[in-house]
Amino acid sequence: MSLLAGPAAPPRNFRIDVLRGIAISLVLLLHFHLSYSLLDSPLAAVLPAVFIKSVAVNGNYGVTMFFVVSGYLITSTTLKRYGSLGNVDVRGFYAFRFARIVPCLVVALALIVGFGMLGQPAFMNVAKPGWPQVGYPVAVLSVLTFWHNLLMQHAWYFNYAMNIYWSLSVEEVFYLAFPLLCFGLKRQWAIVAVWLLAIVVGPVYRGFHADDEIYFMYGYLACFDAVAFGCCAALVAQRFSFDGWAGRQLQLAAACLVAVTYLRGIHGNEVFGFTAIAAGTAVLLVGARNEKVPAWALRSRALAGLRWLGRHSYELYLFHIIVLGLMRGVVARGAMPSVWKLPAMVFFIAASVAVAWGIARFYSEPMNAWLRRRLLERQKLVEG
């Protein structure tokens, strides 16, 4: 979900792609598990149930990792493009963000509404008992204008497929404010002060709403701290290198913090669990700036797979839920026989990858490049 530096993409960063690949994998695993529980799958014969549950149900921490990576990329790209945060071109920032986000999102929403109109249950707006009914026009508008998480606070979980786009609302509202904040405050210390305030407010807000997941996981103030961690990490990476022995130990500690926090789970750690994931991911990102990737890592097929998932994480994020929703139309949630679950999960991942590849190859990447060229040409004409 990154903002690329101009019409051509910059060189890929190995660790960032791996982190994003891990994050989207955790999200896919969570959503599959919520539809077809893995606790009674063949995995239960070889792995403890508590471990399966810990790995499968905490995918919202993967979203937190996404937020941190996104903040890091947005800030580092802004610095490369404009030299300093205060020199950001507000119109250009919004234009490039639009080119990356909106074309794919419109297609995903059209598919969700279309399948819902055809009566596919996973794509229909269904009012929960005691909660208001939401129509498609309002639901679509909330996604396109980035307040879908607020609509969920009003109407609870009303559309299985569309509701996962709450995280896009959080991220894009942060980025609506990002260039205005940078351009308005100018001085880096003042901008960082606002980010640090977001980091402090995050756990406080989650503490006040720890008994309601719609708020402590999906609220703006519940998530802005993770994006702010990423923004700060980009600035730290400009000044410090983690190449030495102490830096490597710090990165190892950060990786352990992320892993242990993830396995401990969200329940009981609603306030500071997300903070720990965000802080650990931020340290790993600082270490990614001048990373020397060992030869074995470059040869690893497993890591190559994660890097591919990371490069296509936005398309996977938007469209995997459509694949899973169609699967739920064939085999209802909770109705899949145990022996089918692992093959079904492999099919789900493979189908999601295939759809993401097709969308990226033939639509989102060409459309993104075309829109950016047009926007740059128009901006040159205006400035000329």
Short mmCIF file of C-alpha atoms in Angstrom, two decimals:
data_model
loop_
_atom_site.label_atom_id
_atom_site.label_comp_id
_atom_site.label_asym_id
_atom_site.label_seq_id
_atom_site.Cartn_x
_atom_site.Cartn_y
_atom_site.Cartn_z
CA MET A 1 0.00 0.00 0.00
CA SER A 2 2.87 2.25 -0.66
CA LEU A 3 3.15 5.58 -2.41
CA LEU A 4 5.69 5.02 -5.16
CA ALA A 5 8.24 7.71 -5.94
CA GLY A 6 7.04 9.02 -9.27
CA PRO A 7 5.89 7.13 -12.36
CA ALA A 8 8.53 4.42 -12.02
CA ALA A 9 8.85 2.23 -8.95
CA PRO A 10 12.02 2.51 -6.88
CA PRO A 11 14.17 -0.56 -6.23
CA ARG A 12 12.45 -3.08 -3.99
CA ASN A 13 13.57 -3.40 -0.38
CA PHE A 14 13.98 -7.06 0.57
CA ARG A 15 12.96 -6.77 4.21
CA ILE A 16 9.99 -4.49 3.58
CA ASP A 17 8.57 -6.92 1.02
CA VAL A 18 9.08 -9.82 3.45
CA LEU A 19 7.37 -7.93 6.29
CA ARG A 20 4.43 -7.08 4.09
CA GLY A 21 4.30 -10.67 2.88
CA ILE A 22 4.15 -11.91 6.47
CA ALA A 23 1.47 -9.34 7.31
CA ILE A 24 -0.84 -10.25 4.41
CA SER A 25 -0.30 -13.96 5.10
CA LEU A 26 -1.51 -13.46 8.67
CA VAL A 27 -4.58 -11.59 7.41
CA LEU A 28 -5.42 -14.35 4.91
CA LEU A 29 -4.98 -17.00 7.60
CA LEU A 30 -7.25 -15.12 10.00
CA HIS A 31 -10.07 -14.72 7.49
CA PHE A 32 -9.90 -18.36 6.40
CA HIS A 33 -9.92 -19.51 10.02
CA LEU A 34 -12.92 -17.33 10.86
CA SER A 35 -14.82 -19.00 8.02
CA TYR A 36 -13.58 -22.57 8.39
CA SER A 37 -11.97 -23.14 11.77
CA LEU A 38 -8.55 -24.79 11.62
CA LEU A 39 -8.89 -26.11 15.17
CA ASP A 40 -10.51 -29.32 13.92
CA SER A 41 -8.47 -29.56 10.71
CA PRO A 42 -5.74 -32.17 10.13
CA LEU A 43 -3.31 -29.62 11.62
CA ALA A 44 -4.74 -30.53 15.04
CA ALA A 45 -3.11 -33.96 14.74
CA VAL A 46 0.40 -32.48 14.64
CA LEU A 47 0.14 -29.09 16.37
CA PRO A 48 -1.29 -28.10 19.77
CA ALA A 49 -4.69 -26.43 19.53
CA VAL A 50 -3.46 -23.45 21.53
CA PHE A 51 -0.68 -22.84 18.98
CA ILE A 52 -3.04 -23.14 16.01
CA LYS A 53 -5.41 -20.68 17.63
CA SER A 54 -2.65 -18.24 18.51
CA VAL A 55 -1.33 -18.20 14.95
CA ALA A 56 -4.73 -18.10 13.26
CA VAL A 57 -6.80 -15.61 15.26
CA ASN A 58 -4.43 -12.66 15.72
CA GLY A 59 -4.30 -11.48 12.12
CA ASN A 60 -5.32 -7.97 13.14
CA TYR A 61 -1.75 -7.60 14.35
CA GLY A 62 -0.80 -8.15 10.71
CA VAL A 63 -2.87 -5.07 9.86
CA THR A 64 -0.88 -3.16 12.49
CA MET A 65 2.31 -4.21 10.73
CA PHE A 66 0.85 -2.91 7.47
CA PHE A 67 0.14 0.45 9.07
CA VAL A 68 3.73 0.76 10.29
CA VAL A 69 5.23 -0.22 6.93
CA SER A 70 2.91 2.19 5.16
CA GLY A 71 3.89 5.09 7.40
CA TYR A 72 7.56 4.29 6.87
CA LEU A 73 7.21 4.19 3.08
CA ILE A 74 5.10 7.32 2.83
CA THR A 75 7.56 9.33 4.93
CA SER A 76 10.73 8.01 3.30
CA THR A 77 9.25 8.50 -0.18
CA THR A 78 8.18 12.05 0.66
CA LEU A 79 11.69 12.85 1.86
CA LYS A 80 13.25 11.42 -1.30
CA ARG A 81 10.85 13.24 -3.57
CA TYR A 82 10.76 16.67 -1.94
CA GLY A 83 13.93 16.82 0.16
CA SER A 84 12.08 17.61 3.38
CA LEU A 85 8.64 17.03 4.82
CA GLY A 86 7.81 20.73 4.77
CA ASN A 87 8.34 20.91 1.00
CA VAL A 88 5.66 18.32 0.20
CA ASP A 89 3.49 19.07 -2.81
CA VAL A 90 0.00 18.57 -1.40
CA ARG A 91 -1.75 18.20 -4.75
CA GLY A 92 0.89 15.83 -6.06
CA PHE A 93 0.74 13.74 -2.90
CA TYR A 94 -3.03 13.30 -3.21
CA ALA A 95 -2.81 12.62 -6.93
CA PHE A 96 -0.28 9.81 -6.57
CA ARG A 97 -2.23 8.35 -3.66
CA PHE A 98 -5.44 8.41 -5.71
CA ALA A 99 -3.74 6.65 -8.64
CA ARG A 100 -2.60 3.79 -6.43
CA ILE A 101 -5.66 3.32 -4.23
CA VAL A 102 -8.87 4.16 -6.05
CA PRO A 103 -8.86 2.21 -9.37
CA CYS A 104 -8.51 -1.20 -7.67
CA LEU A 105 -10.89 -0.25 -4.90
CA VAL A 106 -13.65 0.68 -7.36
CA VAL A 107 -13.39 -2.74 -9.05
CA ALA A 108 -13.48 -4.57 -5.70
CA LEU A 109 -16.53 -2.62 -4.55
CA ALA A 110 -18.30 -3.23 -7.88
CA LEU A 111 -17.75 -6.97 -7.48
CA ILE A 112 -18.99 -6.96 -3.88
CA VAL A 113 -22.15 -5.03 -4.75
CA GLY A 114 -22.71 -7.15 -7.86
CA PHE A 115 -22.43 -10.45 -6.00
CA GLY A 116 -24.61 -9.06 -3.22
CA MET A 117 -27.30 -8.10 -5.71
CA LEU A 118 -27.14 -11.67 -7.05
CA GLY A 119 -27.91 -12.97 -3.57
CA GLN A 120 -24.50 -14.22 -2.50
CA PRO A 121 -24.73 -14.13 1.33
CA ALA A 122 -21.14 -13.02 2.04
CA PHE A 123 -21.65 -9.87 -0.04
CA MET A 124 -25.08 -8.81 1.19
CA ASN A 125 -25.81 -6.05 3.71
CA VAL A 126 -27.46 -7.79 6.65
CA ALA A 127 -28.68 -5.90 9.70
CA LYS A 128 -27.74 -7.51 13.00
CA PRO A 129 -30.50 -7.75 15.60
CA GLY A 130 -30.85 -4.39 17.28
CA TRP A 131 -28.63 -2.61 14.74
CA PRO A 132 -29.72 -0.40 11.79
CA GLN A 133 -29.89 -1.54 8.17
CA VAL A 134 -27.29 -0.08 5.80
CA GLY A 135 -27.89 0.31 2.07
CA TYR A 136 -25.29 -0.26 -0.62
CA PRO A 137 -24.99 3.44 -1.62
CA VAL A 138 -24.08 4.48 1.93
CA ALA A 139 -21.78 1.49 2.42
CA VAL A 140 -19.89 2.13 -0.83
CA LEU A 141 -19.68 5.87 -0.13
CA SER A 142 -18.23 5.16 3.32
CA VAL A 143 -15.43 3.08 1.79
CA LEU A 144 -14.65 5.57 -0.97
CA THR A 145 -14.61 8.50 1.45
CA PHE A 146 -12.80 6.64 4.23
CA TRP A 147 -15.27 6.49 7.13
CA HIS A 148 -16.30 2.85 6.81
CA ASN A 149 -14.96 2.11 10.29
CA LEU A 150 -17.31 4.75 11.69
CA LEU A 151 -20.21 3.16 9.81
CA MET A 152 -19.30 -0.16 11.41
CA GLN A 153 -19.49 1.50 14.83
CA HIS A 154 -23.01 2.57 13.86
CA ALA A 155 -24.16 -0.69 12.25
CA TRP A 156 -21.75 -3.40 13.56
CA TYR A 157 -20.62 -6.09 11.08
CA PHE A 158 -23.18 -5.64 8.33
CA ASN A 159 -21.35 -6.83 5.18
CA TYR A 160 -18.85 -9.69 5.49
CA ALA A 161 -16.76 -8.83 2.42
CA MET A 162 -16.89 -5.05 2.58
CA ASN A 163 -16.22 -4.66 6.30
CA ILE A 164 -12.54 -5.59 5.97
CA TYR A 165 -11.98 -2.28 4.18
CA TRP A 166 -12.14 -0.49 7.53
CA SER A 167 -8.35 -0.47 7.58
CA LEU A 168 -8.19 1.46 4.33
CA SER A 169 -10.38 4.13 5.93
CA VAL A 170 -7.97 4.46 8.84
CA GLU A 171 -4.88 4.64 6.65
CA GLU A 172 -6.27 7.09 4.12
CA VAL A 173 -7.63 9.52 6.72
CA PHE A 174 -4.11 9.63 8.18
CA TYR A 175 -2.78 10.38 4.70
CA LEU A 176 -5.37 13.04 4.05
CA ALA A 177 -3.88 14.85 7.04
CA PHE A 178 -0.23 13.92 6.34
CA PRO A 179 0.65 16.47 3.62
CA LEU A 180 -1.43 19.22 5.24
CA LEU A 181 0.40 18.64 8.51
CA CYS A 182 3.80 18.67 6.82
CA PHE A 183 3.05 21.71 4.65
CA GLY A 184 1.37 23.62 7.47
CA LEU A 185 3.88 23.02 10.26
CA LYS A 186 6.99 23.00 8.03
CA ARG A 187 9.42 22.28 10.88
CA GLN A 188 10.26 18.63 11.33
CA TRP A 189 10.25 18.76 15.13
CA ALA A 190 6.68 20.08 15.12
CA ILE A 191 5.54 17.34 12.73
CA VAL A 192 7.23 14.66 14.84
CA ALA A 193 5.56 16.10 17.95
CA VAL A 194 2.16 15.40 16.38
CA TRP A 195 3.20 11.85 15.51
CA LEU A 196 4.44 11.27 19.05
CA LEU A 197 1.12 12.56 20.35
CA ALA A 198 -0.65 9.96 18.20
CA ILE A 199 1.62 7.26 19.66
CA VAL A 200 0.68 8.33 23.19
CA VAL A 201 -3.04 8.69 22.45
CA GLY A 202 -3.35 5.24 20.82
CA PRO A 203 -3.11 3.06 23.94
CA VAL A 204 -5.08 5.59 25.98
CA TYR A 205 -7.95 5.41 23.49
CA ARG A 206 -7.77 1.60 23.36
CA GLY A 207 -7.80 1.51 27.15
CA PHE A 208 -11.09 3.41 27.25
CA HIS A 209 -12.62 1.03 24.69
CA ALA A 210 -10.94 -2.27 25.58
CA ASP A 211 -14.32 -4.03 25.88
CA ASP A 212 -15.47 -3.20 22.34
CA GLU A 213 -13.40 -4.48 19.39
CA ILE A 214 -15.16 -2.23 16.89
CA TYR A 215 -13.53 0.67 18.72
CA PHE A 216 -10.21 -0.64 20.09
CA MET A 217 -9.26 -2.32 16.80
CA TYR A 218 -10.96 -0.22 14.12
CA GLY A 219 -11.13 3.35 15.44
CA TYR A 220 -8.96 6.06 13.91
CA LEU A 221 -7.24 6.89 17.20
CA ALA A 222 -6.80 3.17 17.91
CA CYS A 223 -4.65 2.79 14.79
CA PHE A 224 -3.00 6.14 14.02
CA ASP A 225 -0.23 5.32 16.48
CA ALA A 226 0.94 2.40 14.31
CA VAL A 227 1.20 4.63 11.21
CA ALA A 228 2.99 7.26 13.30
CA PHE A 229 5.52 4.65 14.48
CA GLY A 230 6.32 3.99 10.82
CA CYS A 231 6.67 7.70 10.05
CA CYS A 232 9.08 8.16 12.95
CA ALA A 233 11.04 5.07 11.91
CA ALA A 234 11.69 6.64 8.50
CA LEU A 235 13.23 9.69 10.16
CA VAL A 236 15.30 7.59 12.58
CA ALA A 237 16.62 5.54 9.64
CA GLN A 238 18.04 8.72 8.13
CA ARG A 239 20.25 9.30 11.15
CA PHE A 240 21.06 5.88 12.58
CA SER A 241 22.27 2.61 11.18
CA PHE A 242 21.74 -0.77 12.82
CA ASP A 243 24.66 -2.39 11.01
CA GLY A 244 26.80 -3.07 14.09
CA TRP A 245 26.56 -5.80 16.69
CA ALA A 246 24.37 -3.72 19.02
CA GLY A 247 22.06 -2.84 16.14
CA ARG A 248 21.67 -6.47 15.16
CA GLN A 249 20.84 -7.42 18.74
CA LEU A 250 18.24 -4.66 18.87
CA GLN A 251 16.65 -5.95 15.69
CA LEU A 252 16.65 -9.49 17.04
CA ALA A 253 14.94 -8.26 20.20
CA ALA A 254 12.38 -6.40 18.07
CA ALA A 255 11.64 -9.55 16.05
CA CYS A 256 11.19 -11.53 19.27
CA LEU A 257 8.90 -8.81 20.66
CA VAL A 258 6.69 -9.00 17.57
CA ALA A 259 6.57 -12.81 17.60
CA VAL A 260 5.88 -13.15 21.34
CA THR A 261 3.25 -10.40 21.32
CA TYR A 262 1.55 -12.01 18.34
CA LEU A 263 1.40 -15.44 19.96
CA ARG A 264 0.18 -13.98 23.27
CA GLY A 265 -2.78 -12.72 21.34
CA ILE A 266 -5.05 -9.69 21.28
CA HIS A 267 -7.43 -10.77 24.03
CA GLY A 268 -6.07 -9.45 27.31
CA ASN A 269 -3.58 -7.24 25.47
CA GLU A 270 -6.01 -4.82 23.86
CA VAL A 271 -4.21 -1.71 25.10
CA PHE A 272 -0.48 -2.28 24.58
CA GLY A 273 -0.37 -5.33 22.31
CA PHE A 274 -0.75 -3.18 19.21
CA THR A 275 1.86 -0.77 20.58
CA ALA A 276 4.37 -3.61 21.00
CA ILE A 277 3.74 -4.91 17.48
CA ALA A 278 4.09 -1.41 16.03
CA ALA A 279 7.27 -0.60 17.98
CA GLY A 280 8.93 -3.89 17.04
CA THR A 281 8.02 -3.51 13.38
CA ALA A 282 9.35 0.07 13.40
CA VAL A 283 12.75 -1.11 14.68
CA LEU A 284 12.89 -3.78 11.98
CA LEU A 285 12.16 -1.12 9.37
CA VAL A 286 14.96 1.12 10.60
CA GLY A 287 17.29 -1.84 10.15
CA ALA A 288 16.02 -2.36 6.61
CA ARG A 289 17.43 0.89 5.23
CA ASN A 290 21.03 -0.25 4.66
CA GLU A 291 20.39 -3.96 4.90
CA LYS A 292 22.87 -6.32 3.30
CA VAL A 293 20.80 -9.32 2.27
CA PRO A 294 22.73 -12.61 2.58
CA ALA A 295 22.97 -14.82 -0.49
CA TRP A 296 21.00 -17.65 1.10
CA ALA A 297 18.05 -15.30 1.71
CA LEU A 298 18.05 -14.20 -1.92
CA ARG A 299 18.02 -17.86 -3.00
CA SER A 300 15.28 -18.91 -0.58
CA ARG A 301 12.07 -19.90 -2.36
CA ALA A 302 10.03 -19.42 0.80
CA LEU A 303 11.26 -15.86 1.19
CA ALA A 304 10.76 -15.27 -2.53
CA GLY A 305 7.13 -16.29 -2.04
CA LEU A 306 6.72 -13.92 0.88
CA ARG A 307 8.30 -11.11 -1.13
CA TRP A 308 5.85 -11.71 -3.97
CA LEU A 309 2.95 -11.58 -1.52
CA GLY A 310 4.38 -8.36 -0.12
CA ARG A 311 4.71 -6.75 -3.54
CA HIS A 312 1.07 -7.59 -4.31
CA SER A 313 -0.28 -7.05 -0.80
CA TYR A 314 -2.73 -4.32 -1.81
CA GLU A 315 -4.37 -6.43 -4.52
CA LEU A 316 -4.43 -9.41 -2.16
CA TYR A 317 -5.97 -7.26 0.57
CA LEU A 318 -8.79 -6.08 -1.67
CA PHE A 319 -9.62 -9.28 -3.52
CA HIS A 320 -8.87 -12.23 -1.22
CA ILE A 321 -12.09 -11.58 0.65
CA ILE A 322 -14.04 -11.83 -2.60
CA VAL A 323 -12.49 -15.24 -3.27
CA LEU A 324 -13.32 -16.35 0.27
CA GLY A 325 -16.84 -14.93 0.05
CA LEU A 326 -17.51 -16.97 -3.09
CA MET A 327 -16.17 -20.07 -1.34
CA ARG A 328 -18.60 -19.42 1.49
CA GLY A 329 -21.36 -19.36 -1.10
CA VAL A 330 -20.43 -22.94 -2.03
CA VAL A 331 -19.63 -24.26 1.46
CA ALA A 332 -21.26 -22.25 4.24
CA ARG A 333 -19.26 -20.97 7.17
CA GLY A 334 -18.68 -23.76 9.68
CA ALA A 335 -20.01 -26.44 7.32
CA MET A 336 -16.74 -27.65 5.78
CA PRO A 337 -15.70 -31.22 6.66
CA SER A 338 -12.43 -31.43 8.55
CA VAL A 339 -10.57 -33.33 5.82
CA TRP A 340 -11.35 -30.61 3.28
CA LYS A 341 -9.94 -27.73 5.26
CA LEU A 342 -6.26 -27.85 4.38
CA PRO A 343 -6.89 -28.43 0.64
CA ALA A 344 -9.49 -25.63 0.79
CA MET A 345 -6.98 -23.30 2.43
CA VAL A 346 -4.41 -24.09 -0.27
CA PHE A 347 -7.06 -23.42 -2.92
CA PHE A 348 -8.06 -20.16 -1.24
CA ILE A 349 -4.47 -18.89 -1.14
CA ALA A 350 -3.74 -20.04 -4.70
CA ALA A 351 -6.93 -18.49 -6.06
CA SER A 352 -6.29 -15.24 -4.19
CA VAL A 353 -2.74 -15.11 -5.56
CA ALA A 354 -3.98 -15.76 -9.09
CA VAL A 355 -6.60 -13.02 -8.87
CA ALA A 356 -4.13 -10.57 -7.33
CA TRP A 357 -1.58 -11.32 -10.04
CA GLY A 358 -4.15 -10.82 -12.81
CA ILE A 359 -5.46 -7.57 -11.34
CA ALA A 360 -1.94 -6.21 -10.83
CA ARG A 361 -0.58 -7.33 -14.20
CA PHE A 362 -3.44 -6.27 -16.42
CA TYR A 363 -5.17 -3.48 -14.53
CA SER A 364 -3.80 -1.85 -11.38
CA GLU A 365 -0.15 -1.44 -12.40
CA PRO A 366 -0.90 -0.16 -15.94
CA MET A 367 -3.67 2.09 -14.61
CA ASN A 368 -1.45 3.42 -11.83
CA ALA A 369 1.36 4.23 -14.29
CA TRP A 370 -1.05 5.83 -16.80
CA LEU A 371 -2.76 7.99 -14.17
CA ARG A 372 0.56 9.16 -12.76
CA ARG A 373 1.85 10.10 -16.19
CA ARG A 374 -1.30 12.07 -16.89
CA LEU A 375 -1.22 13.76 -13.51
CA LEU A 376 2.44 14.70 -13.90
CA GLU A 377 1.82 16.03 -17.39
CA ARG A 378 -1.11 18.12 -16.17
CA GLN A 379 0.93 19.45 -13.25
CA LYS A 380 3.76 20.46 -15.61
CA LEU A 381 1.28 22.29 -17.82
CA VAL A 382 -0.16 24.15 -14.82
CA GLU A 383 3.27 25.07 -13.51
CA GLY A 384 4.45 26.08 -16.99
#
